[in-house]
PDB file of C-alpha atoms in Angstrom:
ATOM      1  CA  UNK A 205      92.797  94.524 117.850  1.00 59.00           C
ATOM      2  CA  UNK A 206      90.810  91.970 115.851  1.00 56.00           C
ATOM      3  CA  UNK A 207      92.582  92.838 112.570  1.00 60.00           C
ATOM      4  CA  UNK A 208      95.793  91.537 114.108  1.00 62.00           C
ATOM      5  CA  UNK A 209      94.677  88.954 116.636  1.00 63.00           C
ATOM      6  CA  UNK A 210      92.004  87.058 114.705  1.00 70.00           C
ATOM      7  CA  UNK A 211      92.336  84.873 111.629  1.00 68.00           C
ATOM      8  CA  UNK A 212      89.423  86.652 109.934  1.00 74.00           C
ATOM      9  CA  UNK A 213      90.986  90.047 110.686  1.00 75.00           C
ATOM     10  CA  UNK A 214      94.272  89.007 109.124  1.00 72.00           C
ATOM     11  CA  UNK A 215      92.440  87.767 106.028  1.00 78.00           C
ATOM     12  CA  UNK A 216      90.686  91.130 105.759  1.00 82.00           C
ATOM     13  CA  UNK A 217      94.047  92.915 105.928  1.00 82.00           C
ATOM     14  CA  UNK A 218      95.399  90.562 103.256  1.00 82.00           C
ATOM     15  CA  UNK A 219      92.383  91.288 101.045  1.00 84.00           C
ATOM     16  CA  UNK A 220      92.500  95.082 101.411  1.00 84.00           C
ATOM     17  CA  UNK A 221      96.266  95.328 100.881  1.00 86.00           C
ATOM     18  CA  UNK A 222      96.027  92.917  97.962  1.00 85.00           C
ATOM     19  CA  UNK A 223      93.340  94.985  96.224  1.00 85.00           C
ATOM     20  CA  UNK A 224      95.392  98.154  96.814  1.00 87.00           C
ATOM     21  CA  UNK A 225      98.407  96.514  95.173  1.00 88.00           C
ATOM     22  CA  UNK A 226      96.248  95.474  92.200  1.00 89.00           C
ATOM     23  CA  UNK A 227      95.278  99.130  91.743  1.00 89.00           C
ATOM     24  CA  UNK A 228      98.961 100.076  91.767  1.00 91.00           C
ATOM     25  CA  UNK A 229      99.735  97.388  89.190  1.00 93.00           C
ATOM     26  CA  UNK A 230      96.964  98.846  87.028  1.00 93.00           C
ATOM     27  CA  UNK A 231      98.543 102.302  87.173  1.00 93.00           C
ATOM     28  CA  UNK A 232     102.005 100.835  86.560  1.00 94.00           C
ATOM     29  CA  UNK A 233     100.758  98.853  83.560  1.00 95.00           C
ATOM     30  CA  UNK A 234      99.123 101.924  81.997  1.00 95.00           C
ATOM     31  CA  UNK A 235     102.347 103.850  82.519  1.00 94.00           C
ATOM     32  CA  UNK A 236     104.421 101.089  80.888  1.00 94.00           C
ATOM     33  CA  UNK A 237     102.139 100.901  77.854  1.00 95.00           C
ATOM     34  CA  UNK A 238     102.920 104.575  77.169  1.00 95.00           C
ATOM     35  CA  UNK A 239     106.512 103.478  76.490  1.00 95.00           C
ATOM     36  CA  UNK A 240     105.272 101.425  73.532  1.00 94.00           C
ATOM     37  CA  UNK A 241     104.125 104.570  71.754  1.00 93.00           C
ATOM     38  CA  UNK A 242     106.370 107.399  72.869  1.00 92.00           C
ATOM     39  CA  UNK A 243     109.826 107.494  74.396  1.00 93.00           C
ATOM     40  CA  UNK A 244     109.495 111.193  75.228  1.00 93.00           C
ATOM     41  CA  UNK A 245     106.068 110.783  76.881  1.00 94.00           C
ATOM     42  CA  UNK A 246     107.292 107.890  79.020  1.00 95.00           C
ATOM     43  CA  UNK A 247     110.410 109.747  80.128  1.00 94.00           C
ATOM     44  CA  UNK A 248     108.272 112.799  80.883  1.00 94.00           C
ATOM     45  CA  UNK A 249     106.164 110.661  83.233  1.00 94.00           C
ATOM     46  CA  UNK A 250     109.319 109.294  84.860  1.00 93.00           C
ATOM     47  CA  UNK A 251     110.621 112.820  85.357  1.00 92.00           C
ATOM     48  CA  UNK A 252     107.271 113.957  86.753  1.00 90.00           C
ATOM     49  CA  UNK A 253     107.253 111.159  89.312  1.00 88.00           C
ATOM     50  CA  UNK A 254     110.988 111.054  89.932  1.00 86.00           C
ATOM     51  CA  UNK A 255     112.091 111.787  93.490  1.00 81.00           C
ATOM     52  CA  UNK A 256     109.403 114.383  94.206  1.00 85.00           C
ATOM     53  CA  UNK A 257     107.976 114.317  97.725  1.00 85.00           C
ATOM     54  CA  UNK A 258     104.625 112.873  96.620  1.00 85.00           C
ATOM     55  CA  UNK A 259     106.327 110.079  94.688  1.00 86.00           C
ATOM     56  CA  UNK A 260     108.561 109.282  97.670  1.00 87.00           C
ATOM     57  CA  UNK A 261     105.545 109.236 100.023  1.00 90.00           C
ATOM     58  CA  UNK A 262     103.639 106.996  97.594  1.00 88.00           C
ATOM     59  CA  UNK A 263     106.640 104.668  97.340  1.00 87.00           C
ATOM     60  CA  UNK A 264     106.888 104.394 101.115  1.00 89.00           C
ATOM     61  CA  UNK A 265     103.146 103.726 101.296  1.00 91.00           C
ATOM     62  CA  UNK A 266     103.327 101.011  98.650  1.00 88.00           C
ATOM     63  CA  UNK A 267     106.336  99.443 100.349  1.00 87.00           C
ATOM     64  CA  UNK A 268     104.348  99.395 103.579  1.00 89.00           C
ATOM     65  CA  UNK A 269     101.339  97.766 101.908  1.00 88.00           C
ATOM     66  CA  UNK A 270     103.561  95.162 100.242  1.00 86.00           C
ATOM     67  CA  UNK A 271     105.352  94.326 103.496  1.00 86.00           C
ATOM     68  CA  UNK A 272     102.064  94.014 105.409  1.00 86.00           C
ATOM     69  CA  UNK A 273     100.683  91.760 102.663  1.00 84.00           C
ATOM     70  CA  UNK A 274     103.802  89.562 102.673  1.00 81.00           C
ATOM     71  CA  UNK A 275     104.087  89.328 106.479  1.00 82.00           C
ATOM     72  CA  UNK A 276     100.405  88.457 106.870  1.00 79.00           C
ATOM     73  CA  UNK A 277     100.702  85.875 104.098  1.00 78.00           C
ATOM     74  CA  UNK A 278     103.476  84.080 105.998  1.00 78.00           C
ATOM     75  CA  UNK A 279     101.528  84.302 109.272  1.00 77.00           C
ATOM     76  CA  UNK A 280      98.393  82.811 107.711  1.00 75.00           C
ATOM     77  CA  UNK A 281     100.408  80.077 105.996  1.00 73.00           C
ATOM     78  CA  UNK A 282     102.135  79.046 109.215  1.00 75.00           C
ATOM     79  CA  UNK A 283      98.795  79.136 111.058  1.00 73.00           C
ATOM     80  CA  UNK A 284      97.240  76.845 108.470  1.00 69.00           C
ATOM     81  CA  UNK A 285     100.184  74.444 108.669  1.00 69.00           C
ATOM     82  CA  UNK A 286     100.003  74.411 112.464  1.00 70.00           C
ATOM     83  CA  UNK A 287      96.242  73.797 112.342  1.00 66.00           C
ATOM     84  CA  UNK A 288      96.729  70.769 110.107  1.00 63.00           C
ATOM     85  CA  UNK A 289      99.443  69.402 112.389  1.00 59.00           C
ATOM     86  CA  UNK A 290     100.733  65.974 111.367  1.00 56.00           C
ATOM     87  CA  UNK A 291      97.927  65.620 108.835  1.00 54.00           C
ATOM     88  CA  UNK A 292      99.869  67.760 106.391  1.00 49.00           C
ATOM     89  CA  UNK A 293     102.337  64.906 105.931  1.00 45.00           C
ATOM     90  CA  UNK A 294      99.621  62.419 105.067  1.00 49.00           C
ATOM     91  CA  UNK A 295      99.211  61.464 101.422  1.00 45.00           C
ATOM     92  CA  UNK A 296      95.787  62.598 100.318  1.00 47.00           C
ATOM     93  CA  UNK A 297      94.079  63.111  97.002  1.00 50.00           C
ATOM     94  CA  UNK A 298      93.853  66.654  95.734  1.00 50.00           C
ATOM     95  CA  UNK A 299      90.324  68.038  96.198  1.00 49.00           C
ATOM     96  CA  UNK A 300      88.655  68.523  92.833  1.00 51.00           C
ATOM     97  CA  UNK A 301      87.488  72.090  93.505  1.00 51.00           C
ATOM     98  CA  UNK A 302      90.756  73.349  95.024  1.00 50.00           C
ATOM     99  CA  UNK A 303      92.814  75.360  92.542  1.00 61.00           C
ATOM    100  CA  UNK A 304      96.533  74.744  92.113  1.00 61.00           C
ATOM    101  CA  UNK A 305      97.251  78.397  92.917  1.00 59.00           C
ATOM    102  CA  UNK A 306      95.390  78.222  96.238  1.00 63.00           C
ATOM    103  CA  UNK A 307      97.600  75.318  97.328  1.00 67.00           C
ATOM    104  CA  UNK A 308     100.810  77.040  96.284  1.00 70.00           C
ATOM    105  CA  UNK A 309     100.243  80.662  97.288  1.00 72.00           C
ATOM    106  CA  UNK A 310     103.348  80.685  99.513  1.00 75.00           C
ATOM    107  CA  UNK A 311     105.599  79.425  96.704  1.00 82.00           C
ATOM    108  CA  UNK A 312     104.073  81.926  94.287  1.00 83.00           C
ATOM    109  CA  UNK A 313     104.528  84.659  96.897  1.00 82.00           C
ATOM    110  CA  UNK A 314     108.230  83.855  97.267  1.00 86.00           C
ATOM    111  CA  UNK A 315     108.733  83.957  93.489  1.00 91.00           C
ATOM    112  CA  UNK A 316     106.872  87.283  93.342  1.00 90.00           C
ATOM    113  CA  UNK A 317     108.993  88.679  96.187  1.00 90.00           C
ATOM    114  CA  UNK A 318     112.240  87.673  94.456  1.00 93.00           C
ATOM    115  CA  UNK A 319     110.970  89.168  91.192  1.00 94.00           C
ATOM    116  CA  UNK A 320     110.058  92.367  93.002  1.00 92.00           C
ATOM    117  CA  UNK A 321     113.597  92.647  94.381  1.00 94.00           C
ATOM    118  CA  UNK A 322     114.989  92.208  90.853  1.00 95.00           C
ATOM    119  CA  UNK A 323     112.557  94.809  89.490  1.00 95.00           C
ATOM    120  CA  UNK A 324     113.471  97.314  92.205  1.00 93.00           C
ATOM    121  CA  UNK A 325     117.146  96.805  91.434  1.00 94.00           C
ATOM    122  CA  UNK A 326     116.696  97.290  87.681  1.00 95.00           C
ATOM    123  CA  UNK A 327     114.504 100.375  87.895  1.00 95.00           C
ATOM    124  CA  UNK A 328     113.847 101.941  91.320  1.00 94.00           C
ATOM    125  CA  UNK A 329     117.496 101.693  92.386  1.00 94.00           C
ATOM    126  CA  UNK A 330     118.746 103.214  89.115  1.00 94.00           C
ATOM    127  CA  UNK A 331     116.054 105.900  88.990  1.00 94.00           C
ATOM    128  CA  UNK A 332     114.385 107.213  92.152  1.00 92.00           C
ATOM    129  CA  UNK A 333     117.094 106.046  94.565  1.00 92.00           C
ATOM    130  CA  UNK A 334     119.850 107.318  92.269  1.00 93.00           C
ATOM    131  CA  UNK A 335     118.160 110.728  92.141  1.00 92.00           C
ATOM    132  CA  UNK A 336     117.612 110.848  95.917  1.00 91.00           C
ATOM    133  CA  UNK A 337     121.272 110.162  96.755  1.00 91.00           C
ATOM    134  CA  UNK A 338     122.748 111.972  93.731  1.00 90.00           C
ATOM    135  CA  UNK A 339     124.313 108.830  92.330  1.00 91.00           C
ATOM    136  CA  UNK A 340     126.614 109.409  89.353  1.00 88.00           C
ATOM    137  CA  UNK A 341     128.305 107.265  86.763  1.00 89.00           C
ATOM    138  CA  UNK A 342     125.232 105.262  85.761  1.00 92.00           C
ATOM    139  CA  UNK A 343     124.568 104.326  82.147  1.00 92.00           C
ATOM    140  CA  UNK A 344     121.436 106.496  82.025  1.00 94.00           C
ATOM    141  CA  UNK A 345     119.904 109.350  83.977  1.00 93.00           C
ATOM    142  CA  UNK A 346     117.262 108.869  86.709  1.00 93.00           C
ATOM    143  CA  UNK A 347     114.479 110.169  84.441  1.00 93.00           C
ATOM    144  CA  UNK A 348     115.509 108.099  81.401  1.00 94.00           C
ATOM    145  CA  UNK A 349     113.101 105.287  82.131  1.00 94.00           C
ATOM    146  CA  UNK A 350     112.764 104.329  78.480  1.00 95.00           C
ATOM    147  CA  UNK A 351     116.499 103.737  78.208  1.00 94.00           C
ATOM    148  CA  UNK A 352     116.460 101.605  81.355  1.00 96.00           C
ATOM    149  CA  UNK A 353     113.685  99.452  79.866  1.00 96.00           C
ATOM    150  CA  UNK A 354     115.662  98.974  76.653  1.00 94.00           C
ATOM    151  CA  UNK A 355     118.795  98.023  78.577  1.00 94.00           C
ATOM    152  CA  UNK A 356     116.980  95.633  80.911  1.00 96.00           C
ATOM    153  CA  UNK A 357     115.202  93.714  78.178  1.00 95.00           C
ATOM    154  CA  UNK A 358     118.254  93.509  75.970  1.00 93.00           C
ATOM    155  CA  UNK A 359     119.429  90.860  78.454  1.00 95.00           C
ATOM    156  CA  UNK A 360     117.875  87.415  77.698  1.00 96.00           C
ATOM    157  CA  UNK A 361     118.281  86.340  81.335  1.00 97.00           C
ATOM    158  CA  UNK A 362     116.159  89.255  82.547  1.00 97.00           C
ATOM    159  CA  UNK A 363     113.540  88.510  79.880  1.00 96.00           C
ATOM    160  CA  UNK A 364     113.133  84.928  81.110  1.00 97.00           C
ATOM    161  CA  UNK A 365     113.076  85.965  84.767  1.00 97.00           C
ATOM    162  CA  UNK A 366     110.443  88.626  84.102  1.00 97.00           C
ATOM    163  CA  UNK A 367     108.267  86.153  82.187  1.00 96.00           C
ATOM    164  CA  UNK A 368     108.433  83.713  85.124  1.00 96.00           C
ATOM    165  CA  UNK A 369     107.642  86.592  87.489  1.00 95.00           C
ATOM    166  CA  UNK A 370     104.605  87.697  85.469  1.00 96.00           C
ATOM    167  CA  UNK A 371     103.280  84.134  85.330  1.00 94.00           C
ATOM    168  CA  UNK A 372     103.606  83.838  89.113  1.00 93.00           C
ATOM    169  CA  UNK A 373     101.797  87.158  89.601  1.00 93.00           C
ATOM    170  CA  UNK A 374      99.004  86.006  87.270  1.00 93.00           C
ATOM    171  CA  UNK A 375      98.455  82.774  89.221  1.00 89.00           C
ATOM    172  CA  UNK A 376      98.634  84.657  92.528  1.00 88.00           C
ATOM    173  CA  UNK A 377      96.169  87.369  91.488  1.00 87.00           C
ATOM    174  CA  UNK A 378      93.862  84.951  89.665  1.00 85.00           C
ATOM    175  CA  UNK A 379      93.180  83.186  92.952  1.00 80.00           C
ATOM    176  CA  UNK A 380      93.730  86.194  95.205  1.00 79.00           C
ATOM    177  CA  UNK A 381      91.174  88.462  93.516  1.00 81.00           C
ATOM    178  CA  UNK A 382      88.098  86.296  94.017  1.00 75.00           C
ATOM    179  CA  UNK A 383      89.393  85.106  97.397  1.00 77.00           C
ATOM    180  CA  UNK A 384      89.625  88.750  98.525  1.00 78.00           C
ATOM    181  CA  UNK A 385      86.098  89.461  97.301  1.00 75.00           C
ATOM    182  CA  UNK A 386      84.835  86.456  99.250  1.00 73.00           C
ATOM    183  CA  UNK A 387      86.627  87.619 102.404  1.00 73.00           C
ATOM    184  CA  UNK A 388      85.180  91.119 102.005  1.00 70.00           C
ATOM    185  CA  UNK A 389      81.625  89.741 101.945  1.00 69.00           C
ATOM    186  CA  UNK A 390      80.754  88.944  98.327  1.00 65.00           C
ATOM    187  CA  UNK A 391      79.223  85.600  99.228  1.00 63.00           C
ATOM    188  CA  UNK A 392      76.103  85.481  97.089  1.00 65.00           C
ATOM    189  CA  UNK A 393      76.284  82.707  94.519  1.00 70.00           C
ATOM    190  CA  UNK A 394      75.345  84.935  91.585  1.00 72.00           C
ATOM    191  CA  UNK A 395      77.602  87.904  92.324  1.00 70.00           C
ATOM    192  CA  UNK A 396      80.421  85.740  93.623  1.00 71.00           C
ATOM    193  CA  UNK A 397      80.533  83.897  90.285  1.00 78.00           C
ATOM    194  CA  UNK A 398      80.321  87.211  88.432  1.00 80.00           C
ATOM    195  CA  UNK A 399      83.180  88.714  90.415  1.00 80.00           C
ATOM    196  CA  UNK A 400      85.191  85.567  89.840  1.00 82.00           C
ATOM    197  CA  UNK A 401      84.773  85.959  86.073  1.00 87.00           C
ATOM    198  CA  UNK A 402      85.426  89.716  86.233  1.00 87.00           C
ATOM    199  CA  UNK A 403      88.554  89.112  88.297  1.00 86.00           C
ATOM    200  CA  UNK A 404      89.827  86.437  85.903  1.00 89.00           C
ATOM    201  CA  UNK A 405      89.346  88.684  82.870  1.00 93.00           C
ATOM    202  CA  UNK A 406      90.762  91.778  84.574  1.00 92.00           C
ATOM    203  CA  UNK A 407      93.863  90.054  85.946  1.00 93.00           C
ATOM    204  CA  UNK A 408      94.514  88.334  82.613  1.00 95.00           C
ATOM    205  CA  UNK A 409      94.286  91.625  80.683  1.00 96.00           C
ATOM    206  CA  UNK A 410      96.481  93.321  83.280  1.00 95.00           C
ATOM    207  CA  UNK A 411      99.219  90.711  82.996  1.00 96.00           C
ATOM    208  CA  UNK A 412      98.933  90.686  79.202  1.00 97.00           C
ATOM    209  CA  UNK A 413      99.641  94.422  79.292  1.00 96.00           C
ATOM    210  CA  UNK A 414     102.894  93.828  81.152  1.00 97.00           C
ATOM    211  CA  UNK A 415     103.719  90.855  78.933  1.00 96.00           C
ATOM    212  CA  UNK A 416     103.272  92.875  75.734  1.00 96.00           C
ATOM    213  CA  UNK A 417     105.690  95.527  77.010  1.00 95.00           C
ATOM    214  CA  UNK A 418     108.345  92.938  77.913  1.00 96.00           C
ATOM    215  CA  UNK A 419     108.083  91.097  74.588  1.00 95.00           C
ATOM    216  CA  UNK A 420     107.888  94.299  72.517  1.00 94.00           C
ATOM    217  CA  UNK A 421     111.136  95.585  73.998  1.00 95.00           C
ATOM    218  CA  UNK A 422     112.739  92.141  73.977  1.00 93.00           C
ATOM    219  CA  UNK A 423     112.179  91.780  70.218  1.00 91.00           C
ATOM    220  CA  UNK A 424     112.422  95.484  69.323  1.00 85.00           C
ATOM    221  CA  UNK A 425     108.816  95.607  68.084  1.00 80.00           C
ATOM    222  CA  UNK A 426     107.644  98.740  69.905  1.00 74.00           C
ATOM    223  CA  UNK A 427     106.873 101.671  67.539  1.00 71.00           C
ATOM    224  CA  UNK A 428     108.751 103.971  69.896  1.00 72.00           C
ATOM    225  CA  UNK A 429     111.868 101.828  69.420  1.00 73.00           C
ATOM    226  CA  UNK A 430     111.617 102.216  65.653  1.00 63.00           C
ATOM    227  CA  UNK A 431     111.291 105.954  66.110  1.00 61.00           C
ATOM    228  CA  UNK A 432     114.341 105.999  68.373  1.00 60.00           C
ATOM    229  CA  UNK A 433     116.382 104.224  65.730  1.00 54.00           C
ATOM    230  CA  UNK A 434     115.400 106.575  62.917  1.00 51.00           C
ATOM    231  CA  UNK A 435     114.914 109.926  64.616  1.00 49.00           C
TER     232      UNK A 435
END
């Protein structure tokens, strides 16, 4: 099958899975922003998703997309290294039009993967997994997502790690978005430049959404936190 056996096919798979993950990040960001305004609304969403069959199926699907994206990224990286052969050890000047992110996608991918593991531990493990296996003795219930956010970002170490993670995701998506559009056939000079600008703006706004949530909870600035303290 050409999607597996050819370099172009693997790039197409990388592009499609990458765009699907961007859509998930968009949904996740919108969900997180709700926590800035209402503790009850956010926990209601967490309870609605919870360990219901559709949420479990969606989680498995997302895990599959992420794994395919990661595996193909490593395959393409090793193929590129093999194609360069001994030339990769030669000292050469950095091409002017080659972005830093495009030359360090593997490093960024590893940082993102490690951040994802941390994120799954802090939230998925304590929420959906805990509900699935009936785990007891945790500080908060599986549907108390707001409380888990407060606890996570009360730890300065987690705050720093999440900020590094978000920066890595921004660099990765900033390059990955327009690269995916190019792979999927947006090659015209006019529309390619437009999609590049659209991608840059969209990814930046998306990451700013996550960043605002982290900083708001880190410094106790969210209106919902004030309400929690007084209600």
